[in-house]
Short mmCIF file of C-alpha atoms in Angstrom, two decimals:
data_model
loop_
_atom_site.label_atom_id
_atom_site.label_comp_id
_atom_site.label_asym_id
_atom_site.label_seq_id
_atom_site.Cartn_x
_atom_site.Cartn_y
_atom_site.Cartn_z
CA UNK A 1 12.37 11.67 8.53
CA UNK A 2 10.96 13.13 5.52
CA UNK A 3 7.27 12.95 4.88
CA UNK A 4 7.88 10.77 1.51
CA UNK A 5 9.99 8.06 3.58
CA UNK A 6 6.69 7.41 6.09
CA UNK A 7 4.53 6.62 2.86
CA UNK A 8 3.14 2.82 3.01
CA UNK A 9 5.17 0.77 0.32
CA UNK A 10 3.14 -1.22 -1.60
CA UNK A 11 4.91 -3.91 -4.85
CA UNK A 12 2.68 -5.11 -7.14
CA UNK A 13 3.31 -8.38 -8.91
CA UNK A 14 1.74 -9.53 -12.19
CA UNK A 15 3.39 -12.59 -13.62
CA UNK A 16 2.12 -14.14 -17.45
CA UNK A 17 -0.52 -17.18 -16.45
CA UNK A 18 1.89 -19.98 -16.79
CA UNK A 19 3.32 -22.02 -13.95
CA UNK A 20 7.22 -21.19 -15.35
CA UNK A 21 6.64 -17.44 -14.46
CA UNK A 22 4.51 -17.54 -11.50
CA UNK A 23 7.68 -19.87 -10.02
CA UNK A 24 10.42 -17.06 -10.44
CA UNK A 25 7.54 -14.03 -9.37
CA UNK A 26 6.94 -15.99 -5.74
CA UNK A 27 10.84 -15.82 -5.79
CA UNK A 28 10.90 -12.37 -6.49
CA UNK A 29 8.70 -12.02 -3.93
CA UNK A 30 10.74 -14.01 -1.11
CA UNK A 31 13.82 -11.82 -1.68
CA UNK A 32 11.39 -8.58 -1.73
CA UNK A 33 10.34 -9.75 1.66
CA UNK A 34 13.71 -10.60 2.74
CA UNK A 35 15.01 -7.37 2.08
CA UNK A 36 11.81 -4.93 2.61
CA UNK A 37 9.74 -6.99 5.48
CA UNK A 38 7.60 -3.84 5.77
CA UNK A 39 6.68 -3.78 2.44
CA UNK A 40 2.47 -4.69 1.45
CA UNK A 41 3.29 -7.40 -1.37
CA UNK A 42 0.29 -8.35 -3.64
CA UNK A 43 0.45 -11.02 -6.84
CA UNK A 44 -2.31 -10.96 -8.99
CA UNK A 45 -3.49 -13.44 -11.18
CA UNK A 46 -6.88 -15.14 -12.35
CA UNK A 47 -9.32 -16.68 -10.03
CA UNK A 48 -8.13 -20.52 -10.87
CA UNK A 49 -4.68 -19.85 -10.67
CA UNK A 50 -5.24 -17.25 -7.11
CA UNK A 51 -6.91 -20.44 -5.95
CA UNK A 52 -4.04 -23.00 -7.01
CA UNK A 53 -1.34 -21.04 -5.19
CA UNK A 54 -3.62 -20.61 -1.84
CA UNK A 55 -3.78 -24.33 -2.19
CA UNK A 56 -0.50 -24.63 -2.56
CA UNK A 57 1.60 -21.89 -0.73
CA UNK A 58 2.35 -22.11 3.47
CA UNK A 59 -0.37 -19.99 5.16
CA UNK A 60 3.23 -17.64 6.35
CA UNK A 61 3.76 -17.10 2.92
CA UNK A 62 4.23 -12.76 3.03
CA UNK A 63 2.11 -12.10 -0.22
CA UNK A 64 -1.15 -11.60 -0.89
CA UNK A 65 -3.00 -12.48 -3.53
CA UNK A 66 -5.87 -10.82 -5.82
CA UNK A 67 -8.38 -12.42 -8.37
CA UNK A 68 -8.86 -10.46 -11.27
CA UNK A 69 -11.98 -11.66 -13.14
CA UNK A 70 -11.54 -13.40 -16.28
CA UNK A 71 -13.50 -15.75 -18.58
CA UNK A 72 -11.68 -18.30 -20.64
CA UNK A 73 -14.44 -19.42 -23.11
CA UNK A 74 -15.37 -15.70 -24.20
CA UNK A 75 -11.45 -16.17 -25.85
CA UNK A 76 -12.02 -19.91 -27.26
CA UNK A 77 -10.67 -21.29 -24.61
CA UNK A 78 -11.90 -24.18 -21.98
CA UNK A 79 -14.09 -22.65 -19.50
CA UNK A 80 -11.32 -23.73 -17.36
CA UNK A 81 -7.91 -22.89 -18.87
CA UNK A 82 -6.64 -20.29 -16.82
CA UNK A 83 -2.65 -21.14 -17.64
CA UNK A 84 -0.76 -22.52 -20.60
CA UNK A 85 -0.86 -25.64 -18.38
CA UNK A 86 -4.40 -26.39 -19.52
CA UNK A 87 -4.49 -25.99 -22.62
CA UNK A 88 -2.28 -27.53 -26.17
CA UNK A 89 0.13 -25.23 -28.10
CA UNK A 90 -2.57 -24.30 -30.11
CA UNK A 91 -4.63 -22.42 -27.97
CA UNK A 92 -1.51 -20.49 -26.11
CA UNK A 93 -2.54 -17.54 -28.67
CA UNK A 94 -6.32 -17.66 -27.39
CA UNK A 95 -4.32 -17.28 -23.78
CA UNK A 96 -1.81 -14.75 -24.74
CA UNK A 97 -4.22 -12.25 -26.53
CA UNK A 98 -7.11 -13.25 -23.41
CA UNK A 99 -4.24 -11.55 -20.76
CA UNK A 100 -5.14 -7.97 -22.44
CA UNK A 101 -8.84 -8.48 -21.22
CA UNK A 102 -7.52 -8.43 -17.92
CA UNK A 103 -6.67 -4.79 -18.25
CA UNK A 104 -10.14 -3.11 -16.90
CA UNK A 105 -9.94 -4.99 -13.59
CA UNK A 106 -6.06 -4.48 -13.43
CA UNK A 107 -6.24 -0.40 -13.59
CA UNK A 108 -9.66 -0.73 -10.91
CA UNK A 109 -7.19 -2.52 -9.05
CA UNK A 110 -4.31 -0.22 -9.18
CA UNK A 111 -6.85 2.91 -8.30
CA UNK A 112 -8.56 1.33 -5.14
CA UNK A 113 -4.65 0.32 -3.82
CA UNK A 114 -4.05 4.26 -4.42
CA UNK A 115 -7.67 4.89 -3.16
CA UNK A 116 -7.66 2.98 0.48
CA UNK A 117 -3.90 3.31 1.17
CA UNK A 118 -3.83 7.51 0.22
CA UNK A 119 -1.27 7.04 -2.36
CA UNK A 120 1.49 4.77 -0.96
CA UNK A 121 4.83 4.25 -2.86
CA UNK A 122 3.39 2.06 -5.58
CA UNK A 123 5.75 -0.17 -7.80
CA UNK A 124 3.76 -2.72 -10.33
CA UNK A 125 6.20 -5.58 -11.76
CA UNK A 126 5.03 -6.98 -14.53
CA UNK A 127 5.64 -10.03 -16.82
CA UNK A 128 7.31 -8.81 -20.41
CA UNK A 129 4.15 -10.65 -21.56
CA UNK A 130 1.91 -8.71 -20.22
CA UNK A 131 3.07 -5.07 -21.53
CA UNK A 132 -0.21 -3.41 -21.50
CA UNK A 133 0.43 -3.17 -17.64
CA UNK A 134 2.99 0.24 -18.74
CA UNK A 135 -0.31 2.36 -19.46
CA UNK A 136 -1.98 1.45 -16.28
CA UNK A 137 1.17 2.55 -14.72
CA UNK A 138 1.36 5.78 -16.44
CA UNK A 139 -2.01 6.26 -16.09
CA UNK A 140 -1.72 6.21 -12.31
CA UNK A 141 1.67 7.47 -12.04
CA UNK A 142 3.09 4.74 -10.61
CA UNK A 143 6.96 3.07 -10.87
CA UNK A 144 6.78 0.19 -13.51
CA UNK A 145 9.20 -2.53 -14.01
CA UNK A 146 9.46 -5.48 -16.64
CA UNK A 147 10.45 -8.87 -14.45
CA UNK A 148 12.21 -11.62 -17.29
CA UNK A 149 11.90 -14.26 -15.64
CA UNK A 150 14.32 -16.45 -18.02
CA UNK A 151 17.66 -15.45 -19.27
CA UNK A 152 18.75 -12.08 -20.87
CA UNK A 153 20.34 -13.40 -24.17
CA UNK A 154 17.42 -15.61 -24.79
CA UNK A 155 15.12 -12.75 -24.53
CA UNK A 156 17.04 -10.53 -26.73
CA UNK A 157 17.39 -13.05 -29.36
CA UNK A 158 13.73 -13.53 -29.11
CA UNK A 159 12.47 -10.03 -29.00
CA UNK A 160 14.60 -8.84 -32.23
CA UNK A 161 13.42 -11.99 -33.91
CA UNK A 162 10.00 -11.10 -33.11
CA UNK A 163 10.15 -7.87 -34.01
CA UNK A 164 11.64 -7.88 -37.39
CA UNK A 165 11.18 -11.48 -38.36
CA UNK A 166 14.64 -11.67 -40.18
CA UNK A 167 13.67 -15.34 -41.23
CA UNK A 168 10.72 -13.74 -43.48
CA UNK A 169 12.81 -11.34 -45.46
CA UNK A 170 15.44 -14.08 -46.95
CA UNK A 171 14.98 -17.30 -48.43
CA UNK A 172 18.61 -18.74 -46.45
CA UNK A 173 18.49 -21.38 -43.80
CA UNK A 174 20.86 -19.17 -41.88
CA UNK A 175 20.55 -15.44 -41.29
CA UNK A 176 21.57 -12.56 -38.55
CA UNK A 177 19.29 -10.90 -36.33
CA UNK A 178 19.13 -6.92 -37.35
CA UNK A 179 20.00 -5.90 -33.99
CA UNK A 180 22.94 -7.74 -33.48
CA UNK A 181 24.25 -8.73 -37.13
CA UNK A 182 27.29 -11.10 -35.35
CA UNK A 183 23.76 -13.43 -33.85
CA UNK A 184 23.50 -16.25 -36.46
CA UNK A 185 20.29 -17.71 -36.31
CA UNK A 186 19.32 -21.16 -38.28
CA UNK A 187 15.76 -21.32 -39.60
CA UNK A 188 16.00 -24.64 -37.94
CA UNK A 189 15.80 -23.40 -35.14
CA UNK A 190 12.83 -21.49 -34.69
CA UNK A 191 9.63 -22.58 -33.65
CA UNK A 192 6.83 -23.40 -36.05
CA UNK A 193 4.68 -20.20 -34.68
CA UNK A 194 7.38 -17.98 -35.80
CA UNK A 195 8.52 -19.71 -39.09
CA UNK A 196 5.00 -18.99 -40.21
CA UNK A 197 5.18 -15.41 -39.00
CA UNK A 198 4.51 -12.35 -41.67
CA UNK A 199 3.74 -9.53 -39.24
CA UNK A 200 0.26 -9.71 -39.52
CA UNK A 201 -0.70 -13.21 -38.15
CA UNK A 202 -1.80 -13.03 -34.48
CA UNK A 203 0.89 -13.79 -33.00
CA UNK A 204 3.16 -11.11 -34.11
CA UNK A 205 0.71 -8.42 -33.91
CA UNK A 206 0.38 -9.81 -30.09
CA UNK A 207 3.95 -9.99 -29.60
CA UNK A 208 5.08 -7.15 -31.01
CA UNK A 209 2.58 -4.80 -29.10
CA UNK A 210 3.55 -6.25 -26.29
CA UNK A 211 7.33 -5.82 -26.78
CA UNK A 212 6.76 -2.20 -28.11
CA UNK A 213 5.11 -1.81 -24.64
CA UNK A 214 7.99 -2.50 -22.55
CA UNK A 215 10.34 -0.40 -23.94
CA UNK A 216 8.04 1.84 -22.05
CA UNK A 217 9.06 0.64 -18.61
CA UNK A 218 10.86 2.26 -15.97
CA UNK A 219 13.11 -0.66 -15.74
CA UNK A 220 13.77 -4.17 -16.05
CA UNK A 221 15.04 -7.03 -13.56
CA UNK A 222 16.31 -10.18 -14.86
CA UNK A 223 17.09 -13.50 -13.30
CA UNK A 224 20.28 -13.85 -14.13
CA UNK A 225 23.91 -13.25 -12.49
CA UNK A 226 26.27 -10.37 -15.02
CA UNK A 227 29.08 -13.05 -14.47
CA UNK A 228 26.67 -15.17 -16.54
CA UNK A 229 25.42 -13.01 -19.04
CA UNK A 230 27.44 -10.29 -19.79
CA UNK A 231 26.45 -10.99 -23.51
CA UNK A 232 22.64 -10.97 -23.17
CA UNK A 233 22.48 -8.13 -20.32
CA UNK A 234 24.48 -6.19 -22.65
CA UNK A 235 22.03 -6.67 -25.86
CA UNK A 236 18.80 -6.55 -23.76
CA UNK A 237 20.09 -3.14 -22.57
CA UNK A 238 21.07 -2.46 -26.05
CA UNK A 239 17.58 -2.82 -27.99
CA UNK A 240 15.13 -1.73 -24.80
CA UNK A 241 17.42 1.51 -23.79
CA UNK A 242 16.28 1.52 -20.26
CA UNK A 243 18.16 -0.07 -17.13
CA UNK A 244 18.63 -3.43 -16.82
CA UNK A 245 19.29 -5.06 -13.77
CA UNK A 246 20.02 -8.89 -13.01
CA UNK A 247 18.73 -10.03 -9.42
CA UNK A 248 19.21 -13.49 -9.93
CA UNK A 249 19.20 -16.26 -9.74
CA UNK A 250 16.09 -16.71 -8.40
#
């Protein structure tokens, strides 16, 4: 057997700190299991929500799970909002832009899994939230992939909207998305964060960073079926350039 096959195979899971994506991650992590029982599985989240899913997972669950240290109220948040869950609408940009703090601790982490295991096949998956998780990859020289966790058409629609905010540029209630001029969007439609949108509020400056960062990724799973969405795997592949691969659903 060649030496590189005997290396210890270690998948690192970061899902966004909201209970809709650490739902399809655990999945994720089931059919990782399933498929790759030898494999060292770790999901890493904050210590409230690390403590919420020891509370709430069967003691055979075949993950483990790391803290990484994190302070709500140094980001305006409740000293106890670790998740969207606590906290109103409002405050889910104090949450989103509080994730890149996490970085310091998340690369520490990364180097003492290389450090104490002698540099094992290494694989981070990582919410397309939390982009910033591409440089620690390259910084280690690990395999990176983006997990969606909802559906691909969805996610294309919302990363082109994001990223050129169409909706700012005309004064029509209805208007097609740059990257696919056929996708007729109604102003209607869009959600009061991104009707108010100019490219420099928070919010887009978060969001597009973060969707700038992806494109950086080895790869990206989805939870979705082709069958499904033919149409959204097919623009998601389109505007990101990099493989796309459904695995679900989850």
């Amino acid at each position: 057997m060649p030496m590189e096959d005997q290396k210890p195979h270690h998948v690192v899971l970061f899902p966004y700190l909201a209970h809709g994506h650490f739902i399809p991650f655990l999945a994720l992590a089931e059919l990782i299991h399933r498929r790759y029982p030898t494999y060292t599985l770790t999901l890493v989240s904050t210590p409230l929500n690390v403590q919420n899913l020891l509370s709430s997972l069967p003691p055979t669950f075949p993950i483990r799970l790391r803290a990484l240290p994190f302070s709500p109220s140094a980001h305006g948040l409740p000293s106890t909002a670790e998740s969207t869950a606590d906290i109103p609408f409002d405050l889910f940009i104090n949450l989103f832009q509080a994730s890149e703090a996490l970085k310091p601790a998340f690369d520490q982490l990364i180097a003492d899994i290389i450090q104490e295991e002698g540099r094992p096949s290494l694989c981070i998956i990582a919410d397309h939230f939390l982009g910033w998780t591409v440089q620690v990859a390259r910084k280690h020289g690990v395999f990176h992939s983006i997990f969606i966790t909802g559906g691909t058409y969805g996610t294309a629609v919302y990363f082109s909207l994001w990223t050129h905010l169409p909706h700012a540029l005309t004064t029509s209630d209805e208007f097609s998305l740059p990257d696919f001029p056929d996708t007729r969007i109604h102003r209607s439609r869009l959600a009061k964060n991104i009707l108010v949108a100019d490219g420099a509020d928070s919010w887009s400056v978060f969001l597009q960073r973060q969707i700038s960062l992806c494109s950086g990724t080895d790869a990206v799973l989805a939870n979705t079926v082709e069958e499904f969405e033919n149409t959204g795997l097919r623009m998601l592949r389109r505007i990101m350039g990099i493989p796309v691969r459904p695995i679900g659903p989850l």
